[in-house]
XYZ file of C-alpha atoms in Angstrom:
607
model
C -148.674 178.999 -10.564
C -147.286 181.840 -8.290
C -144.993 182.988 -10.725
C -148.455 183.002 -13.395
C -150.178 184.680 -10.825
C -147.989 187.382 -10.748
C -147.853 187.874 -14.281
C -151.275 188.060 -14.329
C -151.715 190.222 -11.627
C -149.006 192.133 -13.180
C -150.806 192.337 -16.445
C -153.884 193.446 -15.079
C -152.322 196.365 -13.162
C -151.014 197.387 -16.481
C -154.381 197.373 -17.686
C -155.779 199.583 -14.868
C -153.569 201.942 -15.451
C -153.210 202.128 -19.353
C -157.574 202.545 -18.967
C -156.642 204.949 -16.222
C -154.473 207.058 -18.152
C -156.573 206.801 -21.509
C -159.265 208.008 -19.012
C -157.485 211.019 -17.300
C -156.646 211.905 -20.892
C -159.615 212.231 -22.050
C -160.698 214.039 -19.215
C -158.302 216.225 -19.584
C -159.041 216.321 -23.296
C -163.451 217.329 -22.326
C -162.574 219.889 -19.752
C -160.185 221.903 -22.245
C -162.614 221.812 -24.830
C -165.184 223.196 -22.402
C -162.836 225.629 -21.389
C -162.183 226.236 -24.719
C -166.111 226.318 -25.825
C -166.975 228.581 -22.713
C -164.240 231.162 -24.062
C -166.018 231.257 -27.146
C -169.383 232.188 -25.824
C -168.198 235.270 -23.832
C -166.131 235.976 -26.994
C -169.699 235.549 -29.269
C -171.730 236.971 -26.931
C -169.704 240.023 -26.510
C -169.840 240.761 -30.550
C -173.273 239.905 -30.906
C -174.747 242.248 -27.668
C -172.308 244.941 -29.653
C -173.374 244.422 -33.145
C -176.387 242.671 -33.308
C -178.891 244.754 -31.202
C -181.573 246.138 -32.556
C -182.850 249.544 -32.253
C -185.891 250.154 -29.917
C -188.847 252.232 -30.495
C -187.682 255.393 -28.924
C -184.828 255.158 -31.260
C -182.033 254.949 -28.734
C -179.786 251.640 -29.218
C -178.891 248.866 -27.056
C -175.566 249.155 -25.932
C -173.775 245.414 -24.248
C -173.807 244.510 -20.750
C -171.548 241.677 -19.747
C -173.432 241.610 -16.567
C -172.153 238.905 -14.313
C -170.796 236.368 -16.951
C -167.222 236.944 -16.384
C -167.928 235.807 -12.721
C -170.465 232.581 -13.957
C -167.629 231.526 -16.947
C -164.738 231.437 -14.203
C -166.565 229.771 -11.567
C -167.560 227.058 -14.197
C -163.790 226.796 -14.858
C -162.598 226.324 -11.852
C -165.369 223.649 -10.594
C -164.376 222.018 -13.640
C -160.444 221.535 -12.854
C -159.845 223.216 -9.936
C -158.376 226.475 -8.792
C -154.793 224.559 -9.067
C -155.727 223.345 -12.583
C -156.127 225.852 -14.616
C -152.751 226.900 -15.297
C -152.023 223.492 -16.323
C -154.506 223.341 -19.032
C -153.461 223.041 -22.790
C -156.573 224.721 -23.930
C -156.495 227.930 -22.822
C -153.222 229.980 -21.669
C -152.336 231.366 -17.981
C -152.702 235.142 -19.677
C -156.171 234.327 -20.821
C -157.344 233.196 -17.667
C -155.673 236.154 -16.572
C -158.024 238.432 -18.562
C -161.079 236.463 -17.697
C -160.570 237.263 -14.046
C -159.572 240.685 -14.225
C -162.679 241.230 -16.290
C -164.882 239.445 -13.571
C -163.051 241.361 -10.756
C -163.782 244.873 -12.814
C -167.402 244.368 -13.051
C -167.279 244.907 -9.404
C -165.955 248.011 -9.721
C -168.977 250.757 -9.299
C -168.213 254.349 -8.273
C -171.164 255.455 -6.351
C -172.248 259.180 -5.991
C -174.930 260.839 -3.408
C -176.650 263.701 -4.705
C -179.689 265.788 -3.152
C -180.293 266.723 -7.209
C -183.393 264.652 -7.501
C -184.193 263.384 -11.197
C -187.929 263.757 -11.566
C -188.021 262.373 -15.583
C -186.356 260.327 -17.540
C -186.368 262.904 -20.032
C -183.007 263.377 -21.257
C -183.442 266.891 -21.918
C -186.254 268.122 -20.068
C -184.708 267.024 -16.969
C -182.091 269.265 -15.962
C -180.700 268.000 -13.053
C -180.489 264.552 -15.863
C -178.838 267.022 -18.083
C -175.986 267.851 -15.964
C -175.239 264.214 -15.091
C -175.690 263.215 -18.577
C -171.752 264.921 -19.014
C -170.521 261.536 -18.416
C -172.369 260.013 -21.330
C -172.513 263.052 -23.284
C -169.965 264.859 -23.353
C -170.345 268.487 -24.432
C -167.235 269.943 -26.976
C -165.582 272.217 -24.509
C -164.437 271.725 -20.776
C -163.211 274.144 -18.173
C -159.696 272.631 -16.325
C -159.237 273.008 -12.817
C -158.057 276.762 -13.732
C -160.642 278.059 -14.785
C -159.374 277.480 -18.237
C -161.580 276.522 -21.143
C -160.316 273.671 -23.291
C -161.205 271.104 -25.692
C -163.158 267.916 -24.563
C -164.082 266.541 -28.003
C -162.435 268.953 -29.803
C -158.799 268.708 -30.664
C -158.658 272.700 -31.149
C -160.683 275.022 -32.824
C -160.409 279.009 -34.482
C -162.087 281.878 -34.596
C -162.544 284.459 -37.477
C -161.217 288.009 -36.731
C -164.786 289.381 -36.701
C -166.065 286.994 -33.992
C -168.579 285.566 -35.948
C -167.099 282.062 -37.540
C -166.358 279.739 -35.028
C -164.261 276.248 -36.534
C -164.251 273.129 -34.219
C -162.433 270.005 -35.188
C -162.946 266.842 -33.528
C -160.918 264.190 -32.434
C -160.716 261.383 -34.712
C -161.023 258.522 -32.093
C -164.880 258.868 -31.289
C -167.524 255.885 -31.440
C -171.111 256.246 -30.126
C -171.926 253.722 -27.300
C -173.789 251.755 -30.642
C -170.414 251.364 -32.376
C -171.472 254.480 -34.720
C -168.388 257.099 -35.527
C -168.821 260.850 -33.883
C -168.998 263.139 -37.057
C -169.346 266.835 -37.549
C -172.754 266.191 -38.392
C -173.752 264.844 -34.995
C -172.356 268.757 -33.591
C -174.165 270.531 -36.045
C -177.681 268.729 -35.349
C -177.174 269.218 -31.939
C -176.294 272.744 -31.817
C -178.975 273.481 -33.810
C -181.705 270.900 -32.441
C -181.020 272.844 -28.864
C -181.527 275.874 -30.605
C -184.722 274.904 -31.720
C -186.337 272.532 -29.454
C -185.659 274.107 -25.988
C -186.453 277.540 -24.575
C -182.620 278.014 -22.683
C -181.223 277.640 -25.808
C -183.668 280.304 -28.298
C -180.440 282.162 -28.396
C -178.784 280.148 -31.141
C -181.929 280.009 -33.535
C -181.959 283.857 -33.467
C -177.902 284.372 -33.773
C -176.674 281.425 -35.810
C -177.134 282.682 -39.392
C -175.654 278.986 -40.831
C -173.501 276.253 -40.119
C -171.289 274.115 -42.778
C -169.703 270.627 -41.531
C -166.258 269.319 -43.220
C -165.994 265.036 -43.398
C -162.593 265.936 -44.869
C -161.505 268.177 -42.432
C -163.494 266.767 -39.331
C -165.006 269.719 -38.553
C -168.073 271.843 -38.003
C -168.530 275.614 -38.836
C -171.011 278.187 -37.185
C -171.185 281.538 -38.367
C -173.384 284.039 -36.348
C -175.006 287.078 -37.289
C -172.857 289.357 -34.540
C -169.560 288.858 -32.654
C -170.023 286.063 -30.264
C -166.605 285.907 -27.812
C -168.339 283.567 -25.569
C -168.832 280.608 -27.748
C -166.444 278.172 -26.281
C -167.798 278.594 -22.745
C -171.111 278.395 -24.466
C -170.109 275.019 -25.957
C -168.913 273.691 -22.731
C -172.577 273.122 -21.732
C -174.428 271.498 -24.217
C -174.793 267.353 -24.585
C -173.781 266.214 -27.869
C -176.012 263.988 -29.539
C -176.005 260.953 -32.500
C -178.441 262.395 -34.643
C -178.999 259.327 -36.107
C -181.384 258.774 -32.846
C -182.540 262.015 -32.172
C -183.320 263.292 -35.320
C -186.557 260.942 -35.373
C -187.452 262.828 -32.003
C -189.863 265.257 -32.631
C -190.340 267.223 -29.138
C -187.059 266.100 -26.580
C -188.578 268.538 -23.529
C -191.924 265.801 -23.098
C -189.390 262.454 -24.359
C -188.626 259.682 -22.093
C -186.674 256.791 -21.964
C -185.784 254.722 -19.459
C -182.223 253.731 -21.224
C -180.276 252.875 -22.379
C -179.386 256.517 -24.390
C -176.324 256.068 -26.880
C -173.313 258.214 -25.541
C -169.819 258.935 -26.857
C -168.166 259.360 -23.559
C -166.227 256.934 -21.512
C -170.115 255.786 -20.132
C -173.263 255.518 -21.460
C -175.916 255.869 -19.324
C -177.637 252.506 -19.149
C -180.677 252.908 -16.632
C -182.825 255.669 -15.313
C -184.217 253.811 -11.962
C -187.072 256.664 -10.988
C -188.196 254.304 -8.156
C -184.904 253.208 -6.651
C -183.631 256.642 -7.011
C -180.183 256.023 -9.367
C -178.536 256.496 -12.782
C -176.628 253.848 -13.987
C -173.650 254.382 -16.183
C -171.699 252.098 -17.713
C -168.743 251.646 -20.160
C -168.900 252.600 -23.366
C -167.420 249.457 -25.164
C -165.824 251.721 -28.052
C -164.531 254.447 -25.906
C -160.573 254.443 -27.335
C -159.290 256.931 -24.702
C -157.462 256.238 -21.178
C -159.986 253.108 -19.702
C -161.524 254.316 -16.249
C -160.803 252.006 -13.177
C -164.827 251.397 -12.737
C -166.772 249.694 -14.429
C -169.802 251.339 -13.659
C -170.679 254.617 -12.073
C -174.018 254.864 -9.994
C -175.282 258.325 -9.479
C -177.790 258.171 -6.434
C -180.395 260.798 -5.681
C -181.919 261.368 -2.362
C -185.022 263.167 -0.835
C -182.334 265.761 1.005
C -179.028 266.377 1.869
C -179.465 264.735 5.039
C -180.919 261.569 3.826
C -177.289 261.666 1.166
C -175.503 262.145 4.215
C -176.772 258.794 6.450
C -175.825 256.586 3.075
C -172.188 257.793 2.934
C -172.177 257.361 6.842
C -173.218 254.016 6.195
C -170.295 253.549 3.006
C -172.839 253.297 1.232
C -171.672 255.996 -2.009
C -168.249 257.108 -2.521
C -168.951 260.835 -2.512
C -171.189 263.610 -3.005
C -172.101 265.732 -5.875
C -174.607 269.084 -5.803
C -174.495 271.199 -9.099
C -173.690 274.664 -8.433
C -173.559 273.673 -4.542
C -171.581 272.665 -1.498
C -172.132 269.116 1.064
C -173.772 270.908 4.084
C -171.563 272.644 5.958
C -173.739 271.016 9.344
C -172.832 267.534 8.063
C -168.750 268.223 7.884
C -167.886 266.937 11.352
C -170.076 264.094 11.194
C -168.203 262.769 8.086
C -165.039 263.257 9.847
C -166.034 261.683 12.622
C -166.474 258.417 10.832
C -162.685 258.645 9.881
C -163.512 257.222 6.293
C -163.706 260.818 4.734
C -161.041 263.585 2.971
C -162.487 266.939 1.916
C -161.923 269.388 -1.033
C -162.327 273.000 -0.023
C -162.577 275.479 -3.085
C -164.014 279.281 -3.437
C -167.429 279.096 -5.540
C -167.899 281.508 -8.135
C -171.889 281.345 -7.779
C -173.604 283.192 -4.835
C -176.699 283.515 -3.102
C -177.523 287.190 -3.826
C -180.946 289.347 -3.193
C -182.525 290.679 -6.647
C -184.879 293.453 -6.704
C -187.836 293.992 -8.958
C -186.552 297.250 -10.365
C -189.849 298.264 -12.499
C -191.337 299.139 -9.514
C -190.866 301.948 -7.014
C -188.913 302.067 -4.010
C -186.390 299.256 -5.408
C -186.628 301.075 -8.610
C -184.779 303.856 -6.229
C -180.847 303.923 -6.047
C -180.804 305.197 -2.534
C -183.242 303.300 -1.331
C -181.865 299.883 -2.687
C -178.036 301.390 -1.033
C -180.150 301.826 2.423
C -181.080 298.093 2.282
C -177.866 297.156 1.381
C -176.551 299.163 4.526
C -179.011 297.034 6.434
C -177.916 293.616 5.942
C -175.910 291.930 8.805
C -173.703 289.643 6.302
C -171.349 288.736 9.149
C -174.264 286.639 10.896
C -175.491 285.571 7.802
C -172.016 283.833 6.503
C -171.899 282.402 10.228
C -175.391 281.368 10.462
C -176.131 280.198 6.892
C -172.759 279.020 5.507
C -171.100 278.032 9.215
C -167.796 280.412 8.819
C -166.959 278.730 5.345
C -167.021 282.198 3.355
C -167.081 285.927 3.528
C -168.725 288.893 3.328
C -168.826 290.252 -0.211
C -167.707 292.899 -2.319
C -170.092 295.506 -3.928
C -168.853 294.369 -7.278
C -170.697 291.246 -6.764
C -168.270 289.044 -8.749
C -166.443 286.449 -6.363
C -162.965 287.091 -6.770
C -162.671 283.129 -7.394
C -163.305 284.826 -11.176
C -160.929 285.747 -13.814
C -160.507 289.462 -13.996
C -162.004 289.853 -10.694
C -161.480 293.315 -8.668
C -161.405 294.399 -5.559
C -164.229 296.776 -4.708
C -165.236 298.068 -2.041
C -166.652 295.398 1.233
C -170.503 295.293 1.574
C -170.915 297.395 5.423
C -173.687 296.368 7.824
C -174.584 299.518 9.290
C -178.373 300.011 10.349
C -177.416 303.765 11.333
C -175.966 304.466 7.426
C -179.352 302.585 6.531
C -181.769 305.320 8.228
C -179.494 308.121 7.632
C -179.626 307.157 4.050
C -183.181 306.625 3.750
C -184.303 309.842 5.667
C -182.363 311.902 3.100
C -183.831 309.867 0.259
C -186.935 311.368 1.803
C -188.620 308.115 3.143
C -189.906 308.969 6.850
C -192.062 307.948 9.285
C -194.304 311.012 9.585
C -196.966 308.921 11.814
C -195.294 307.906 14.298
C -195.641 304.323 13.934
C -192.586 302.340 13.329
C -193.047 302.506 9.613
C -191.216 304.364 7.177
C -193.312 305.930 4.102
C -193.015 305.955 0.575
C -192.916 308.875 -1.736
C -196.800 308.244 -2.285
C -196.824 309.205 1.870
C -197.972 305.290 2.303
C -195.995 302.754 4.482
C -193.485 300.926 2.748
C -194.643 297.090 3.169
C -191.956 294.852 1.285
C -192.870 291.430 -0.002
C -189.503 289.039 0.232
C -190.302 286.565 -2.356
C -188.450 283.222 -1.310
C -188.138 279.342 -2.184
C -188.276 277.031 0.601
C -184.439 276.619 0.337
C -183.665 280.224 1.742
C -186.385 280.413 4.116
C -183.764 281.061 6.852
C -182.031 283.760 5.283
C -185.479 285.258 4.151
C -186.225 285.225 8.116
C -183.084 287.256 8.921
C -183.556 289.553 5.901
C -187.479 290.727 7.649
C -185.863 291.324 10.989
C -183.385 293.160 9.159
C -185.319 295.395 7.493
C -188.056 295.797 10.107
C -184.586 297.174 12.402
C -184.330 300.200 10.057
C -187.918 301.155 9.619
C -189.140 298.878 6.975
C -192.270 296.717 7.275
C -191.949 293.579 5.544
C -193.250 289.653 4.869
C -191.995 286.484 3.766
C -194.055 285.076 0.360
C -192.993 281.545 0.132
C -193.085 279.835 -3.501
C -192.242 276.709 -5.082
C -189.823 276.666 -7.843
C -192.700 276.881 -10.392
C -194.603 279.692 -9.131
C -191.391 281.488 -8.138
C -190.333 281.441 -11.901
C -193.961 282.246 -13.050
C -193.894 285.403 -10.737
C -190.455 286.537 -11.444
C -190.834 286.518 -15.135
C -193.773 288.415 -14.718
C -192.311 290.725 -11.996
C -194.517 290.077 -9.549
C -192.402 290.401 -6.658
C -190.625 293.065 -4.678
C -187.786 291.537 -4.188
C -186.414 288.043 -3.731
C -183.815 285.591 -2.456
C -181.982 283.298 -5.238
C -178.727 282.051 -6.625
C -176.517 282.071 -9.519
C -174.623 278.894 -10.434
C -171.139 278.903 -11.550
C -172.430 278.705 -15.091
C -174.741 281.550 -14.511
C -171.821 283.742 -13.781
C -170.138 282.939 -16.934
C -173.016 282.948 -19.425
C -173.313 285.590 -21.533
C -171.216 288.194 -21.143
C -169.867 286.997 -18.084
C -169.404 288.211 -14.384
C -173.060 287.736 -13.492
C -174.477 289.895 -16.576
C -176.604 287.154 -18.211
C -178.957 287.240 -14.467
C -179.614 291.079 -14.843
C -179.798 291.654 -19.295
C -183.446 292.303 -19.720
C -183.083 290.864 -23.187
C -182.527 287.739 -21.960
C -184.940 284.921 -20.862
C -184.349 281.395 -18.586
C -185.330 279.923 -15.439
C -183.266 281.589 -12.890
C -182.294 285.134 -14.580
C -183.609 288.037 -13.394
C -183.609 289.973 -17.009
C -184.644 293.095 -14.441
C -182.029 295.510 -16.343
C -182.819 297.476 -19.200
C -180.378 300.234 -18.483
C -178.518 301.302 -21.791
C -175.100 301.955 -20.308
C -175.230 298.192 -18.947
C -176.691 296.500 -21.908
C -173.844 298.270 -24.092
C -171.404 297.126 -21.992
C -172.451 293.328 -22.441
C -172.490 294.274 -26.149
C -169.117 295.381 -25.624
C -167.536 292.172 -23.809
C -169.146 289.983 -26.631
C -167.835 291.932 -29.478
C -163.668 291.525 -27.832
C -161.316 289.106 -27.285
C -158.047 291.033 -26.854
C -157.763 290.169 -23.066
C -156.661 293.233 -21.982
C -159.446 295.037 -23.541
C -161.897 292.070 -21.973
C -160.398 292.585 -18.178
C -160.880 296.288 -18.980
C -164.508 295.695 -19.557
C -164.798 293.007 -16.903
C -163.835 295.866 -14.331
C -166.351 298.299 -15.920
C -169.033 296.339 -15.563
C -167.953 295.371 -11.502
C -167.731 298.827 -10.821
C -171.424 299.466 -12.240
C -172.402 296.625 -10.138
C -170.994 298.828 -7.007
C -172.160 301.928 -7.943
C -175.898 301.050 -8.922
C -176.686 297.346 -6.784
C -179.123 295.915 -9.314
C -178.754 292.976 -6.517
C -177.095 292.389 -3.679
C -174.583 290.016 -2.816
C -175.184 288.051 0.566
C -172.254 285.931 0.996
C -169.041 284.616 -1.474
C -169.038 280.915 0.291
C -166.956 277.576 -0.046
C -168.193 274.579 -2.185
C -166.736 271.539 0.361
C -166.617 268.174 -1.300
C -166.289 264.969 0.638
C -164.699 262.101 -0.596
C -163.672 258.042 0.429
C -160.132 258.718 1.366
C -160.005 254.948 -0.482
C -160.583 256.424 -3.563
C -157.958 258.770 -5.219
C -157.423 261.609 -7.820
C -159.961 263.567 -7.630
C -159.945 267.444 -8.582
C -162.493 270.281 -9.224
C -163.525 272.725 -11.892
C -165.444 275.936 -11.442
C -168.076 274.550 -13.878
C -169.326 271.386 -12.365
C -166.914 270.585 -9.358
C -165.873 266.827 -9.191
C -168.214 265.752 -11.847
C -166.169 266.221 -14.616
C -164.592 263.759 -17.253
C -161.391 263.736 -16.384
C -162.444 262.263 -12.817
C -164.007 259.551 -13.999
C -161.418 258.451 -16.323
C -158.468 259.209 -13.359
C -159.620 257.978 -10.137
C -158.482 255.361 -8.357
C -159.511 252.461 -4.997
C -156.570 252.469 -3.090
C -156.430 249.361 -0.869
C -157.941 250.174 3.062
């Protein structure tokens, strides 16, 4: 009976753990086909978010999101067999689980960027602070390096026609829109000319471009224009290209909104417009076949002012900061190295805050008179009250000699004694005795300083300037709207304002596209009608032989110095701060640090 017993108790423990086994085989068996199943619906959801979307009433298309999944499918996994079981799984190999959590840890990877360049509209192109960031998704054909030197972006190269009229750009073959569509010539050639015709900053190329003529074969698109055009390629550095197979249905893109997504063909596509919490959202284009950026989203977050910016990358809340044609405030510098968190870049602008004067009207109309106020200016105080020591007072020649073909004119002077002697022999005098120096009409000069809230400060200095040497004046403060409604109609005497690094390139470069009275836009003066000038703009646009350019480029300096249409105030420093945890960053005189190649290059380092 003992001896039976044990048999039996034998053969039932071989039963437990035969049903055992059969058990943890089966097991086994469920959780690799859920694994297995699971693997399949990130695969199938991937494709069909990709393919399968349908276009939405404003045209644009829905581009995938994998928002989150990665992170859900792994965690699944893992409560499934364990962390220490996965790798042991028949189902699915140790490389694939590999790629599921990289993928999951990359969605966690967002760049984020402060900027004081408020977004008012989700209007792709009536926005233009939108415009500007829309590079990522967007990118135009031509980029400037950190040189200074222009370049292809989605170009591979391009050529020009001896006359200066035909200008051939091929594209590189490896370009999908955001939607999975190809990049073809055709999507250049509608854009070009749907700028030209649909926005006023662009009029230019519906009155030059005489036709255009697109090669599949080839891969290119042809322009020819009705004159010499040298500056095409900088031009072309500036304008978003488009999938016409979207916009084309768009009838009027200044009044169009859309909250996203907007098809790019850059390494992004710009997903969201958030108006009310104040961010663009950029993600990954899932066709983009160049170098794969680090992040997997980039966040582009606007704020009410600079100082506001400041407290959120105090807080690590953004990575960096980013102001078009503009530097982080120079007050807000040793805060951000106090923190200990920060690096800077440190590079000469080529834009400058300059005062313009209305020269239709008399005194400014004047030579001498406009030298006297020049003579006035303190620009030492101004660089150390305004910029905080990071610049220098400028040359005559107005050009910053951060420029190509810069030269060295003569130094602005501050001298309020040149300023009266100058005036007095210009015959403006105070014959009255009170204070106030009269015009050739014998009544006292008054002078209205037209200003936007922005350069209050230096508007301040420039009427205690001016009153020093004789000169009555007032501050006439206007927002941006009224300030371009009464410049374009010259109702100012003179007034405070900027150009941006693309204003000093546009046209014929070195400033001349602010001062050409036969041009129009939102911040250019067009307050110069003189013939010798306008020829000379002619001139530069007509060339390319570079020595016959810098020739030209000096020529047109040395008018600057010899007639101030406008007047300089300071050549400053655009500063750039930066997580000293995230790497590879570099500038270009264009945009600064928002620029492709950034995006696609830096790197986290680990703390």
């Amino acid at each position: 009976m003992k001896s039976r017993r044990k048999v039996e108790t034998g053969r039932g423990s071989m039963m437990k753990k035969s049903k055992g086994f059969r058990g943890l085989q089966l097991k086994r068996g469920l959780k690799s086909w859920l694994i297995f199943t699971a693997l399949m619906l990130v695969f199938c959801s991937v494709i069909h978010l990709a393919g399968a979307a349908e276009p939405e009433n404003s045209g644009e298309s829905i581009t995938p999101s994998n928002d989150g999944i990665m992170d859900r499918i792994m965690t699944y996994i893992k409560g499934l067999l364990g962390e220490e079981n996965i790798q042991g799984s028949g189902a699915v190999s140790e490389a694939a689980i590999s790629d599921i959590q990289q993928s999951a840890d990359s969605e966690k990877a967002v760049l984020k960027i402060a900027t004081p360049g408020m977004v008012k509209s989700t209007s792709f192109i009536g926005d233009s602070n939108l415009g500007v960031f829309a590079h990522l998704s967007n990118p135009p054909l031509m980029k400037m390096d950190s040189g200074g030197k222009l370049t292809g972006q989605l170009v591979e190269n391009y050529e020009v026609s001896e006359n200066n009229t035909c200008w051939t750009f091929y594209l590189k073959n490896n370009l999908y829109w955001s939607d999975g569509e190809p990049v073809t010539p055709e999507d250049v050639d509608f854009s070009i000319r749907y700028y030209g015709k649909k926005t006023p900053w662009a009029s230019w190329i519906n009155d030059t471009l005489e036709s255009s003529a697109v090669s599949d074969a080839n891969n290119s698109v042809t322009f020819k224009f009705n004159k010499p055009y040298t500056r095409i390629d900088l031009e072309f550095a500036t304008y978003n290209i488009l999938p016409a197979h979207v916009w084309e249905t768009i009838e009027n893109p200044m009044e169009y909104t859309n909250n996203g997504p907007y098809t790019g063909c850059g390494p992004y596509y710009l997903k969201q417009i958030d108006l009310n919490a104040g961010k663009l959202v950029f993600e990954k284009n899932p066709y983009w076949k160049g170098k794969a950026p680090e992040f997997e989203t980039v966040e582009v977050h606007f704020y009410s002012s600079a100082d506001v910016a400041t407290l959120s990358l105090k807080n690590g809340e953004v990575d960096t900061y980013y102001k078009y044609a503009g530097s982080y405030p120079y007050s807000g510098i040793e805060q951000l190295e106090g923190t200990g968190n920060f690096d800077f870049i440190e590079k000469t602008d080529i834009g400058l805050v300059f005062l313009a004067f209305n020269l239709e009207k008399a005194p400014f109309s004047d030579p001498e008179f406009r030298e006297a106020l020049a003579y006035a200016i303190n620009y030492e105080e101004i660089v150390n009250l305004e910029i905080l020591g990071h610049g220098e007072v400028p040359n005559r020649g107005f050009v910053p000699p951060a420029m190509e073909n810069f030269k060295e004119t003569e130094k602005l002077e501050y001298s309020p004694e040149k300023a009266r002697k100058t005036l007095e022999k210009a015959g403006y005098k105070d014959s009255n005795g009170n204070g106030i120096l009269e015009g050739k009409d014998g009544k006292d000069i008054k002078l209205e300083i037209l200003i936007r809230p922005e350069y209050a400060r230096t508007g301040e200095l420039l009427e205690e300037y001016f009153e020093h040497v004789g000169l009555a004046s007032d501050l006439r403060t206007a927002d941006s709207d009224t300030w371009m409604t009464l410049k374009d109609n010259y109702e100012y005497d003179m007034t405070v304002t900027r150009s941006t690094p693309w204003g000093m390139l546009m046209h014929a470069s070195w400033g001349s596209g602010y001062f050409d009275s036969r041009r129009t836009g939102q911040g250019v003066m067009h307050n110069l009608d003189d013939t010798e000038f306008l020829k000379l703009c002619d001139d530069v646009l007509a060339i390319t032989d570079p020595e016959e350019l810098q020739a030209y480029a000096y020529e047109i300096q040395d008018y600057y110095a010899e007639n101030l249409p406008a007047v300089p105030l300071y050549w400053n420093s655009v500063v750039t701060p930066y997580n000293r945890h995230i790497e590879g960053w570099y500038t270009d005189p264009l945009y600064g640090i928002y620029n492709l190649d950034n995006f696609i290059n830096v790197t986290k380092i680990d703390a």
